[in-house]
GROMACS .gro file of C-alpha atoms in nm:
model
  495
    1MET     CA    1   0.000   0.000   0.000
    2GLY     CA    2   0.142   0.337  -0.099
    3LEU     CA    3   0.186   0.631   0.130
    4SER     CA    4  -0.093   0.888   0.146
    5ASN     CA    5  -0.031   1.251   0.058
    6LEU     CA    6  -0.039   1.344   0.427
    7SER     CA    7   0.221   1.079   0.512
    8ARG     CA    8   0.445   1.198   0.230
    9SER     CA    9   0.413   1.557   0.348
   10LEU     CA   10   0.501   1.455   0.703
   11ILE     CA   11   0.807   1.254   0.595
   12LEU     CA   12   0.928   1.538   0.373
   13GLU     CA   13   0.897   1.781   0.664
   14TYR     CA   14   1.116   1.558   0.881
   15VAL     CA   15   1.373   1.510   0.606
   16PHE     CA   16   1.402   1.883   0.531
   17ALA     CA   17   1.412   1.965   0.902
   18PHE     CA   18   1.695   1.715   0.955
   19VAL     CA   19   1.895   1.847   0.659
   20LEU     CA   20   1.846   2.207   0.772
   21ARG     CA   21   1.972   2.130   1.123
   22VAL     CA   22   2.273   1.937   0.995
   23TRP     CA   23   2.363   2.227   0.767
   24LEU     CA   24   2.338   2.479   1.051
   25TYR     CA   25   2.551   2.259   1.277
   26ASN     CA   26   2.825   2.258   1.013
   27SER     CA   27   2.794   2.624   0.917
   28GLU     CA   28   2.984   2.926   1.042
   29PHE     CA   29   2.667   3.052   1.210
   30LYS     CA   30   2.687   2.793   1.489
   31THR     CA   31   2.947   2.981   1.694
   32THR     CA   32   2.748   3.303   1.670
   33ILE     CA   33   2.422   3.134   1.768
   34ILE     CA   34   2.574   2.962   2.072
   35GLY     CA   35   2.692   3.296   2.213
   36ARG     CA   36   2.363   3.482   2.172
   37VAL     CA   37   2.199   3.596   2.497
   38GLU     CA   38   1.859   3.550   2.332
   39VAL     CA   39   1.928   3.177   2.298
   40SER     CA   40   2.154   3.077   2.589
   41THR     CA   41   2.073   3.184   2.946
   42PRO     CA   42   2.224   3.092   3.285
   43VAL     CA   43   1.966   2.814   3.326
   44ASN     CA   44   1.992   2.646   2.985
   45SER     CA   45   2.349   2.704   2.862
   46TRP     CA   46   2.530   2.387   2.752
   47LYS     CA   47   2.862   2.549   2.841
   48ARG     CA   48   2.749   2.570   3.203
   49VAL     CA   49   2.638   2.207   3.186
   50THR     CA   50   2.983   2.092   3.077
   51GLU     CA   51   3.142   2.298   3.354
   52GLY     CA   52   2.905   2.143   3.607
   53VAL     CA   53   2.996   1.794   3.487
   54VAL     CA   54   3.369   1.874   3.514
   55LEU     CA   55   3.325   2.009   3.867
   56GLN     CA   56   3.140   1.694   3.972
   57LYS     CA   57   3.412   1.470   3.825
   58ASP     CA   58   3.677   1.669   4.015
   59GLY     CA   59   3.492   1.610   4.342
   60VAL     CA   60   3.362   1.968   4.369
   61ASN     CA   61   2.995   2.027   4.447
   62PRO     CA   62   2.860   2.200   4.132
   63TYR     CA   63   2.590   2.367   4.344
   64SER     CA   64   2.834   2.536   4.580
   65GLY     CA   65   2.899   2.825   4.341
   66ASP     CA   66   2.702   3.029   4.092
   67MET     CA   67   2.782   2.834   3.777
   68PHE     CA   68   2.542   2.539   3.750
   69HIS     CA   69   2.163   2.565   3.782
   70GLU     CA   70   2.027   2.237   3.646
   71SER     CA   71   1.866   1.967   3.862
   72PRO     CA   72   2.077   1.674   3.991
   73VAL     CA   73   1.868   1.436   3.778
   74GLY     CA   74   1.951   1.646   3.474
   75LEU     CA   75   2.316   1.654   3.576
   76ALA     CA   76   2.323   1.273   3.593
   77ILE     CA   77   2.177   1.248   3.242
   78TYR     CA   78   2.410   1.510   3.097
   79SER     CA   79   2.712   1.343   3.259
   80GLN     CA   80   2.633   1.016   3.082
   81LEU     CA   81   2.582   1.193   2.750
   82ILE     CA   82   2.911   1.383   2.774
   83GLU     CA   83   3.108   1.079   2.890
   84TYR     CA   84   2.975   0.816   2.650
   85ALA     CA   85   2.821   1.006   2.358
   86SER     CA   86   3.016   1.331   2.330
   87PRO     CA   87   3.097   1.290   1.955
   88TYR     CA   88   2.730   1.223   1.882
   89LEU     CA   89   2.580   1.514   2.078
   90PRO     CA   90   2.475   1.714   1.768
   91GLY     CA   91   2.292   1.408   1.634
   92ILE     CA   92   2.128   1.349   1.972
   93PHE     CA   93   2.001   1.707   1.992
   94ILE     CA   94   1.869   1.689   1.636
   95LEU     CA   95   1.697   1.358   1.709
   96LEU     CA   96   1.538   1.495   2.028
   97ASP     CA   97   1.412   1.795   1.833
   98LEU     CA   98   1.256   1.575   1.564
   99ILE     CA   99   1.094   1.359   1.833
  100THR     CA  100   0.952   1.672   1.996
  101GLY     CA  101   0.803   1.776   1.663
  102HIS     CA  102   0.646   1.433   1.618
  103LEU     CA  103   0.502   1.441   1.971
  104LEU     CA  104   0.340   1.774   1.888
  105TYR     CA  105   0.203   1.622   1.567
  106LEU     CA  106   0.047   1.334   1.762
  107THR     CA  107  -0.091   1.584   2.014
  108ALA     CA  108  -0.257   1.782   1.736
  109VAL     CA  109  -0.406   1.463   1.588
  110GLU     CA  110  -0.558   1.364   1.922
  111TYR     CA  111  -0.679   1.716   1.990
  112MET     CA  112  -0.847   1.754   1.651
  113LYS     CA  113  -1.027   1.422   1.703
  114HIS     CA  114  -1.148   1.549   2.039
  115LEU     CA  115  -1.274   1.873   1.883
  116MET     CA  116  -1.465   1.680   1.616
  117ARG     CA  117  -1.629   1.458   1.880
  118ARG     CA  118  -1.727   1.758   2.087
  119GLN     CA  119  -1.861   1.938   1.781
  120GLU     CA  120  -2.086   1.641   1.699
  121GLU     CA  121  -2.209   1.626   2.060
  122ASP     CA  122  -2.293   1.997   2.076
  123LYS     CA  123  -2.416   2.039   1.719
  124ALA     CA  124  -2.779   2.051   1.825
  125GLU     CA  125  -2.706   2.366   2.028
  126PHE     CA  126  -2.545   2.551   1.736
  127SER     CA  127  -2.715   2.823   1.536
  128GLU     CA  128  -2.822   2.744   1.180
  129ASP     CA  129  -2.603   3.007   1.012
  130VAL     CA  130  -2.264   2.894   1.143
  131LYS     CA  131  -2.175   2.623   0.892
  132ASP     CA  132  -1.868   2.820   0.780
  133LEU     CA  133  -1.735   2.819   1.137
  134LEU     CA  134  -1.759   2.445   1.192
  135LEU     CA  135  -1.452   2.226   1.197
  136SER     CA  136  -1.409   2.034   0.872
  137GLN     CA  137  -1.234   1.707   0.792
  138LYS     CA  138  -0.974   1.907   0.600
  139ASP     CA  139  -0.891   2.099   0.918
  140VAL     CA  140  -0.855   1.773   1.110
  141GLU     CA  141  -0.608   1.640   0.855
  142ARG     CA  142  -0.406   1.953   0.782
  143GLN     CA  143  -0.370   2.133   1.114
  144PRO     CA  144  -0.142   1.865   1.267
  145LEU     CA  145   0.088   1.915   0.966
  146TYR     CA  146   0.087   2.289   1.032
  147VAL     CA  147   0.183   2.223   1.395
  148VAL     CA  148   0.484   2.005   1.315
  149ALA     CA  149   0.595   2.248   1.042
  150ALA     CA  150   0.562   2.541   1.281
  151TYR     CA  151   0.794   2.361   1.521
  152LEU     CA  152   1.052   2.207   1.289
  153PHE     CA  153   1.105   2.518   1.073
  154ASN     CA  154   1.071   2.783   1.342
  155PRO     CA  155   1.394   2.988   1.352
  156TYR     CA  156   1.364   3.021   1.729
  157ILE     CA  157   1.363   2.642   1.763
  158LEU     CA  158   1.645   2.604   1.511
  159PHE     CA  159   1.865   2.845   1.708
  160ASN     CA  160   1.778   2.662   2.028
  161THR     CA  161   1.881   2.324   1.883
  162VAL     CA  162   2.204   2.442   1.719
  163ALA     CA  163   2.311   2.611   2.045
  164GLN     CA  164   2.254   2.276   2.225
  165THR     CA  165   2.064   2.439   2.510
  166THR     CA  166   1.893   2.224   2.771
  167THR     CA  167   1.565   2.382   2.660
  168VAL     CA  168   1.564   2.098   2.404
  169PHE     CA  169   1.511   1.856   2.695
  170SER     CA  170   1.248   2.084   2.850
  171ASN     CA  171   1.059   2.102   2.521
  172ILE     CA  172   1.046   1.726   2.475
  173CYS     CA  173   0.905   1.690   2.829
  174LEU     CA  174   0.646   1.958   2.755
  175ALA     CA  175   0.554   1.801   2.421
  176ALA     CA  176   0.508   1.462   2.588
  177SER     CA  177   0.293   1.620   2.859
  178PHE     CA  178   0.069   1.781   2.595
  179LEU     CA  179   0.029   1.445   2.423
  180PHE     CA  180  -0.064   1.269   2.747
  181MET     CA  181  -0.305   1.551   2.829
  182ALA     CA  182  -0.473   1.514   2.490
  183LYS     CA  183  -0.505   1.140   2.551
  184GLY     CA  184  -0.632   1.191   2.907
  185ASN     CA  185  -0.351   0.977   3.050
  186ARG     CA  186  -0.319   1.062   3.419
  187TRP     CA  187   0.009   0.883   3.491
  188GLY     CA  188   0.180   1.003   3.175
  189SER     CA  189   0.072   1.364   3.234
  190CYS     CA  190   0.191   1.363   3.594
  191VAL     CA  191   0.527   1.203   3.512
  192THR     CA  192   0.613   1.437   3.224
  193ILE     CA  193   0.495   1.754   3.399
  194SER     CA  194   0.687   1.659   3.713
  195PHE     CA  195   1.006   1.613   3.507
  196ALA     CA  196   0.947   1.947   3.332
  197THR     CA  197   0.884   2.114   3.669
  198LEU     CA  198   1.195   1.956   3.817
  199GLN     CA  199   1.400   2.112   3.540
  200SER     CA  200   1.252   2.460   3.515
  201LEU     CA  201   0.983   2.506   3.787
  202TYR     CA  202   0.736   2.710   3.580
  203PRO     CA  203   0.561   2.413   3.408
  204ILE     CA  204   0.403   2.336   3.747
  205VAL     CA  205   0.101   2.540   3.630
  206LEU     CA  206   0.027   2.277   3.363
  207ILE     CA  207  -0.104   2.035   3.624
  208VAL     CA  208  -0.433   2.229   3.629
  209PRO     CA  209  -0.518   2.180   3.257
  210ALA     CA  210  -0.384   1.825   3.286
  211ALA     CA  211  -0.626   1.754   3.571
  212ILE     CA  212  -0.914   1.893   3.365
  213CYS     CA  213  -0.812   1.684   3.062
  214VAL     CA  214  -0.792   1.367   3.268
  215GLY     CA  215  -1.127   1.453   3.423
  216TYR     CA  216  -1.292   1.465   3.082
  217HIS     CA  217  -1.152   1.124   2.989
  218THR     CA  218  -1.202   0.934   3.316
  219LEU     CA  219  -1.533   1.041   3.463
  220PRO     CA  220  -1.798   0.769   3.425
  221ILE     CA  221  -2.092   0.842   3.199
  222LYS     CA  222  -2.423   0.763   3.359
  223LYS     CA  223  -2.718   0.663   3.148
  224PRO     CA  224  -2.976   0.940   3.145
  225GLN     CA  225  -3.272   0.874   3.373
  226LYS     CA  226  -3.622   0.851   3.235
  227LEU     CA  227  -3.797   1.178   3.307
  228THR     CA  228  -4.152   1.216   3.417
  229LYS     CA  229  -4.362   1.472   3.241
  230ALA     CA  230  -4.321   1.716   3.528
  231ARG     CA  231  -3.943   1.671   3.540
  232ALA     CA  232  -3.915   1.701   3.163
  233ILE     CA  233  -4.089   2.039   3.169
  234ALA     CA  234  -3.894   2.171   3.469
  235PRO     CA  235  -3.555   2.327   3.386
  236VAL     CA  236  -3.254   2.118   3.479
  237LYS     CA  237  -3.027   2.305   3.719
  238LEU     CA  238  -2.658   2.233   3.662
  239ASP     CA  239  -2.390   2.308   3.919
  240ILE     CA  240  -2.061   2.472   3.824
  241TYR     CA  241  -1.876   2.143   3.774
  242GLN     CA  242  -2.142   1.999   3.546
  243LYS     CA  243  -2.140   2.317   3.336
  244MET     CA  244  -1.772   2.251   3.270
  245LEU     CA  245  -1.861   1.929   3.093
  246PRO     CA  246  -2.004   1.858   2.749
  247LYS     CA  247  -2.360   1.734   2.736
  248SER     CA  248  -2.263   1.366   2.745
  249LEU     CA  249  -2.095   1.407   3.084
  250ARG     CA  250  -2.336   1.640   3.263
  251SER     CA  251  -2.510   1.352   3.436
  252VAL     CA  252  -2.189   1.270   3.624
  253ASN     CA  253  -2.187   1.338   3.996
  254SER     CA  254  -1.979   1.643   4.090
  255THR     CA  255  -1.803   1.443   4.360
  256HIS     CA  256  -1.645   1.222   4.096
  257TRP     CA  257  -1.525   1.529   3.904
  258ILE     CA  258  -1.360   1.680   4.214
  259THR     CA  259  -1.213   1.343   4.309
  260SER     CA  260  -1.059   1.299   3.965
  261MET     CA  261  -0.892   1.640   3.973
  262ALA     CA  262  -0.770   1.592   4.330
  263THR     CA  263  -0.627   1.250   4.240
  264THR     CA  264  -0.437   1.392   3.943
  265ILE     CA  265  -0.295   1.686   4.138
  266GLY     CA  266  -0.209   1.463   4.434
  267LEU     CA  267  -0.034   1.209   4.211
  268PHE     CA  268   0.166   1.490   4.050
  269PHE     CA  269   0.294   1.619   4.383
  270VAL     CA  270   0.382   1.267   4.495
  271MET     CA  271   0.590   1.219   4.178
  272LEU     CA  272   0.750   1.562   4.207
  273THR     CA  273   0.839   1.497   4.571
  274SER     CA  274   0.990   1.161   4.474
  275LEU     CA  275   1.204   1.331   4.209
  276LEU     CA  276   1.320   1.590   4.463
  277PHE     CA  277   1.425   1.316   4.706
  278LEU     CA  278   1.602   1.137   4.420
  279SER     CA  279   1.781   1.464   4.343
  280CYS     CA  280   1.880   1.496   4.708
  281HIS     CA  281   2.022   1.143   4.697
  282LEU     CA  282   2.217   1.211   4.376
  283SER     CA  283   2.363   1.541   4.496
  284GLY     CA  284   2.421   1.439   4.858
  285GLY     CA  285   2.210   1.715   5.010
  286TRP     CA  286   1.952   1.986   4.956
  287GLU     CA  287   2.190   2.258   4.835
  288PHE     CA  288   2.055   2.217   4.484
  289LEU     CA  289   1.719   2.369   4.587
  290HIS     CA  290   1.871   2.715   4.632
  291SER     CA  291   2.100   2.682   4.331
  292VAL     CA  292   1.822   2.566   4.095
  293TYR     CA  293   1.485   2.699   4.214
  294GLY     CA  294   1.617   2.977   4.436
  295PHE     CA  295   1.813   3.103   4.137
  296MET     CA  296   1.496   3.116   3.924
  297LEU     CA  297   1.284   3.277   4.196
  298LEU     CA  298   1.533   3.526   4.345
  299VAL     CA  299   1.693   3.627   4.011
  300PRO     CA  300   2.047   3.704   4.134
  301ASP     CA  301   2.202   3.701   3.783
  302LEU     CA  302   2.097   4.018   3.600
  303ARG     CA  303   2.267   3.956   3.268
  304PRO     CA  304   2.048   4.078   2.981
  305ASN     CA  305   1.808   3.839   2.809
  306ILE     CA  306   1.480   3.862   2.619
  307GLY     CA  307   1.282   3.878   2.945
  308LEU     CA  308   1.174   4.168   3.163
  309PHE     CA  309   1.331   4.085   3.500
  310TRP     CA  310   1.690   4.191   3.441
  311TYR     CA  311   1.627   4.556   3.356
  312PHE     CA  312   1.379   4.625   3.636
  313PHE     CA  313   1.600   4.476   3.904
  314THR     CA  314   1.909   4.650   3.768
  315GLU     CA  315   1.744   4.991   3.791
  316MET     CA  316   1.545   4.930   4.108
  317PHE     CA  317   1.625   5.045   4.462
  318GLU     CA  318   1.727   4.744   4.669
  319HIS     CA  319   1.458   4.791   4.936
  320PHE     CA  320   1.186   4.740   4.670
  321ARG     CA  321   1.340   4.416   4.542
  322LEU     CA  322   1.134   4.169   4.747
  323LEU     CA  323   0.805   4.339   4.658
  324TYR     CA  324   0.874   4.324   4.286
  325LEU     CA  325   1.008   3.970   4.306
  326TRP     CA  326   0.671   3.861   4.443
  327ALA     CA  327   0.485   4.067   4.184
  328PHE     CA  328   0.685   3.938   3.887
  329GLN     CA  329   0.681   3.573   3.997
  330MET     CA  330   0.307   3.581   4.070
  331ASN     CA  331   0.258   3.727   3.723
  332ALA     CA  332   0.444   3.431   3.573
  333LEU     CA  333   0.296   3.156   3.790
  334VAL     CA  334  -0.045   3.215   3.949
  335LEU     CA  335  -0.201   3.545   3.844
  336TYR     CA  336  -0.372   3.417   3.528
  337LEU     CA  337  -0.419   3.056   3.635
  338LEU     CA  338  -0.767   3.078   3.791
  339PRO     CA  339  -0.936   3.320   3.546
  340LEU     CA  340  -0.804   3.137   3.240
  341SER     CA  341  -0.895   2.799   3.389
  342LEU     CA  342  -1.253   2.914   3.441
  343ARG     CA  343  -1.285   3.075   3.100
  344THR     CA  344  -1.125   2.799   2.890
  345ARG     CA  345  -1.241   2.503   3.103
  346ARG     CA  346  -1.402   2.340   2.799
  347ASP     CA  347  -1.070   2.349   2.613
  348PRO     CA  348  -0.791   2.255   2.857
  349ILE     CA  349  -0.536   2.213   2.576
  350LEU     CA  350  -0.586   2.579   2.485
  351LEU     CA  351  -0.551   2.659   2.854
  352ALA     CA  352  -0.222   2.467   2.869
  353ALA     CA  353  -0.090   2.643   2.557
  354SER     CA  354  -0.188   2.984   2.697
  355LEU     CA  355  -0.019   2.917   3.031
  356THR     CA  356   0.293   2.792   2.851
  357GLY     CA  357   0.303   3.114   2.650
  358ILE     CA  358   0.255   3.331   2.958
  359THR     CA  359   0.537   3.162   3.148
  360ALA     CA  360   0.761   3.185   2.840
  361MET     CA  361   0.707   3.561   2.842
  362PHE     CA  362   0.727   3.635   3.213
  363LYS     CA  363   0.969   3.376   3.355
  364SER     CA  364   1.293   3.505   3.503
  365TYR     CA  365   1.530   3.365   3.239
  366PRO     CA  366   1.337   3.312   2.912
  367SER     CA  367   1.493   3.213   2.582
  368LEU     CA  368   1.384   3.194   2.220
  369GLY     CA  369   1.343   2.817   2.259
  370ASP     CA  370   1.065   2.876   2.512
  371VAL     CA  371   0.888   3.121   2.283
  372GLY     CA  372   0.923   2.900   1.977
  373PHE     CA  373   0.766   2.604   2.156
  374TYR     CA  374   0.436   2.766   2.244
  375LEU     CA  375   0.416   2.946   1.908
  376SER     CA  376   0.434   2.604   1.743
  377LEU     CA  377   0.118   2.497   1.925
  378LEU     CA  378  -0.100   2.777   1.791
  379PRO     CA  379  -0.183   2.623   1.449
  380MET     CA  380  -0.411   2.383   1.638
  381TRP     CA  381  -0.657   2.673   1.657
  382ALA     CA  382  -0.627   2.790   1.297
  383HIS     CA  383  -0.991   2.684   1.243
  384ILE     CA  384  -1.119   2.969   1.459
  385PHE     CA  385  -1.039   3.211   1.178
  386PRO     CA  386  -1.300   3.174   0.899
  387CYS     CA  387  -1.079   3.345   0.643
  388LYS     CA  388  -0.805   3.247   0.406
  389LYS     CA  389  -0.503   3.166   0.620
  390PHE     CA  390  -0.143   3.213   0.515
  391PHE     CA  391   0.124   3.077   0.747
  392LEU     CA  392   0.433   3.289   0.738
  393SER     CA  393   0.726   3.116   0.576
  394PHE     CA  394   0.968   3.350   0.751
  395PHE     CA  395   0.882   3.242   1.103
  396SER     CA  396   0.681   2.925   1.035
  397LEU     CA  397   0.444   3.051   1.302
  398ASN     CA  398   0.071   3.058   1.280
  399LEU     CA  399   0.059   3.433   1.290
  400LEU     CA  400  -0.234   3.449   1.053
  401VAL     CA  401  -0.242   3.718   0.789
  402LEU     CA  402  -0.611   3.754   0.710
  403PHE     CA  403  -0.723   3.846   0.362
  404ASN     CA  404  -1.058   3.844   0.180
  405LYS     CA  405  -1.286   3.852   0.482
  406GLU     CA  406  -1.597   3.649   0.428
  407LYS     CA  407  -1.942   3.778   0.500
  408ASN     CA  408  -1.976   3.596   0.830
  409SER     CA  409  -1.618   3.649   0.940
  410VAL     CA  410  -1.621   3.786   1.294
  411ALA     CA  411  -1.337   3.599   1.465
  412ASP     CA  412  -1.014   3.755   1.347
  413LEU     CA  413  -0.680   3.869   1.482
  414GLN     CA  414  -0.746   4.231   1.575
  415GLN     CA  415  -0.375   4.301   1.624
  416GLY     CA  416  -0.251   4.062   1.355
  417PHE     CA  417  -0.049   4.313   1.156
  418ILE     CA  418   0.100   4.470   1.469
  419VAL     CA  419   0.203   4.130   1.603
  420LEU     CA  420   0.358   4.027   1.271
  421ALA     CA  421   0.549   4.351   1.233
  422ALA     CA  422   0.667   4.344   1.595
  423PHE     CA  423   0.799   3.987   1.569
  424ILE     CA  424   0.994   4.063   1.252
  425ILE     CA  425   1.131   4.398   1.370
  426THR     CA  426   1.232   4.285   1.720
  427SER     CA  427   1.391   3.965   1.589
  428VAL     CA  428   1.614   4.172   1.361
  429LEU     CA  429   1.658   4.476   1.584
  430GLY     CA  430   1.751   4.283   1.901
  431PRO     CA  431   2.093   4.157   1.783
  432THR     CA  432   2.157   4.492   1.613
  433VAL     CA  433   2.097   4.693   1.929
  434TRP     CA  434   2.302   4.442   2.130
  435HIS     CA  435   2.598   4.501   1.897
  436LEU     CA  436   2.558   4.878   1.926
  437TRP     CA  437   2.543   4.854   2.305
  438ILE     CA  438   2.815   4.599   2.384
  439TYR     CA  439   3.061   4.635   2.097
  440ALA     CA  440   3.012   4.976   1.932
  441ARG     CA  441   2.918   5.145   2.264
  442SER     CA  442   2.685   5.381   2.083
  443ALA     CA  443   2.371   5.260   2.266
  444ASN     CA  444   2.279   5.159   2.620
  445ALA     CA  445   2.066   4.911   2.815
  446ASN     CA  446   1.750   5.113   2.752
  447PHE     CA  447   1.765   5.035   2.381
  448TYR     CA  448   1.798   4.661   2.428
  449PHE     CA  449   1.529   4.648   2.696
  450GLY     CA  450   1.298   4.847   2.470
  451VAL     CA  451   1.331   4.580   2.202
  452GLY     CA  452   1.263   4.306   2.459
  453LEU     CA  453   0.960   4.495   2.589
  454ALA     CA  454   0.818   4.530   2.237
  455PHE     CA  455   0.877   4.157   2.185
  456ALA     CA  456   0.683   4.076   2.504
  457ILE     CA  457   0.398   4.311   2.410
  458ALA     CA  458   0.368   4.142   2.070
  459GLN     CA  459   0.334   3.806   2.243
  460ILE     CA  460   0.071   3.946   2.479
  461PHE     CA  461  -0.129   4.078   2.183
  462LEU     CA  462  -0.100   3.741   2.008
  463ILE     CA  463  -0.222   3.533   2.304
  464THR     CA  464  -0.498   3.782   2.383
  465ASP     CA  465  -0.621   3.775   2.023
  466ILE     CA  466  -0.621   3.395   2.012
  467LEU     CA  467  -0.824   3.377   2.335
  468LEU     CA  468  -1.062   3.650   2.220
  469SER     CA  469  -1.117   3.481   1.884
  470TYR     CA  470  -1.182   3.150   2.060
  471THR     CA  471  -1.438   3.318   2.288
  472LYS     CA  472  -1.606   3.490   1.993
  473ARG     CA  473  -1.635   3.165   1.803
  474GLU     CA  474  -1.788   2.984   2.101
  475PHE     CA  475  -2.043   3.264   2.138
  476ILE     CA  476  -2.127   3.281   1.767
  477LEU     CA  477  -2.175   2.904   1.735
  478ARG     CA  478  -2.463   2.923   1.982
  479HIS     CA  479  -2.606   3.267   1.908
  480GLY     CA  480  -2.550   3.302   1.535
  481THR     CA  481  -2.351   3.547   1.328
  482SER     CA  482  -2.603   3.831   1.343
  483THR     CA  483  -2.471   4.130   1.537
  484LEU     CA  484  -2.798   4.324   1.537
  485LEU     CA  485  -2.876   4.472   1.878
  486HIS     CA  486  -3.186   4.690   1.914
  487GLY     CA  487  -3.186   4.739   1.539
  488LYS     CA  488  -2.821   4.841   1.520
  489HIS     CA  489  -2.510   4.645   1.430
  490GLY     CA  490  -2.302   4.566   1.736
  491LYS     CA  491  -1.950   4.438   1.781
  492LEU     CA  492  -1.820   4.162   2.005
  493VAL     CA  493  -1.539   4.297   2.221
  494LEU     CA  494  -1.335   4.172   2.514
  495ALA     CA  495  -1.500   4.309   2.829
   0.00000   0.00000   0.00000
């Protein structure tokens, strides 16, 4: 049996991605990429990993100084790679990157199947004039290909791989966690999120969407009871937990829903605690906690990066430091968790992608590899834009340039052009301003921070527009495309 067109497209993507990475590894650009502050940070630099391994071999505790900030479990893995597979490290990083792309492809396949099932379940509630907004079989087949292409050919991901940063390992853990979430696998989700949290702390927020995903897949479905005439006429009152569920699961007792979420979260913390004790055993003490997680939370290293922490804490009076540490870390970890969980409870994969994007923007030491990962997820929601969609070949992102609006087109990227322009300009201007500041000495820190701030604002606009478009589509599916209100045309806005 011959390969289908989709299979051929997928294989070609992997082949071209492999060739592109091999070429970059053997090009003169590799040395430049490795040294870029946008790519390598104190918490993901491979140079620091090798120094940590050398210190451990020499009998020196790598956590006693300010050089190594990876977990002891990660150190054990990296030590084996450097000792036994050092000549093959480029191939290993390329292979891990291709595996990550394939995991994202499988995630998109599972997610699109879930969306189709939910669409069929809720179709009776949809308005009659929303056929153009419904998910089609073509979307189900093509959007996973867009996802893997957006990952494999994303320049941010390419730089991350060529620089051999440990973000490659973080991304494969995150990709696996998204796949297990899409499948509703409790154990797999907890294991992968605990490993990702062990390495970089911030993925701890993903346990909430994971618990919701597992809840959808594991709650028992009770057969609907026969209603008497009186009960059939009376409105059915649903509690908050039942409203979170699609129609087929609303008969489930709320206690089971709460129990499922509590079990998932409890299992995650048991696994994370076990990994911490394993780390203590490997390192011979608890010093690693301050060197790894204390370093991320307290932000002692203020070298410039694409984030926002370094500039604020460089310019700030010391007695305000603790206040702003709390404010910045809450912004990255917990501030958006509850409102987004409530608003996107019917789509926990979108919730997980949004939280991943927020942490990539606001974490203490972000890199382009973090940004590229969550941008690669966004093509899974390309169907929310009922227009012709053109994926940018320059970034391989799903920043959608919308042309030829259709009559019923109401869900669009309001800031699409601004986001596109900001991504292109900041990606080019960042290295330029860095050269002017550090080498030519004709600029200063304000210039570089300004570029980073514009880059963060563009990401905020992008995530906000995706969430707003998702909300608009959900509203329109049930209320129709008409915007007439008291005889006048209205406009759906984010309130």
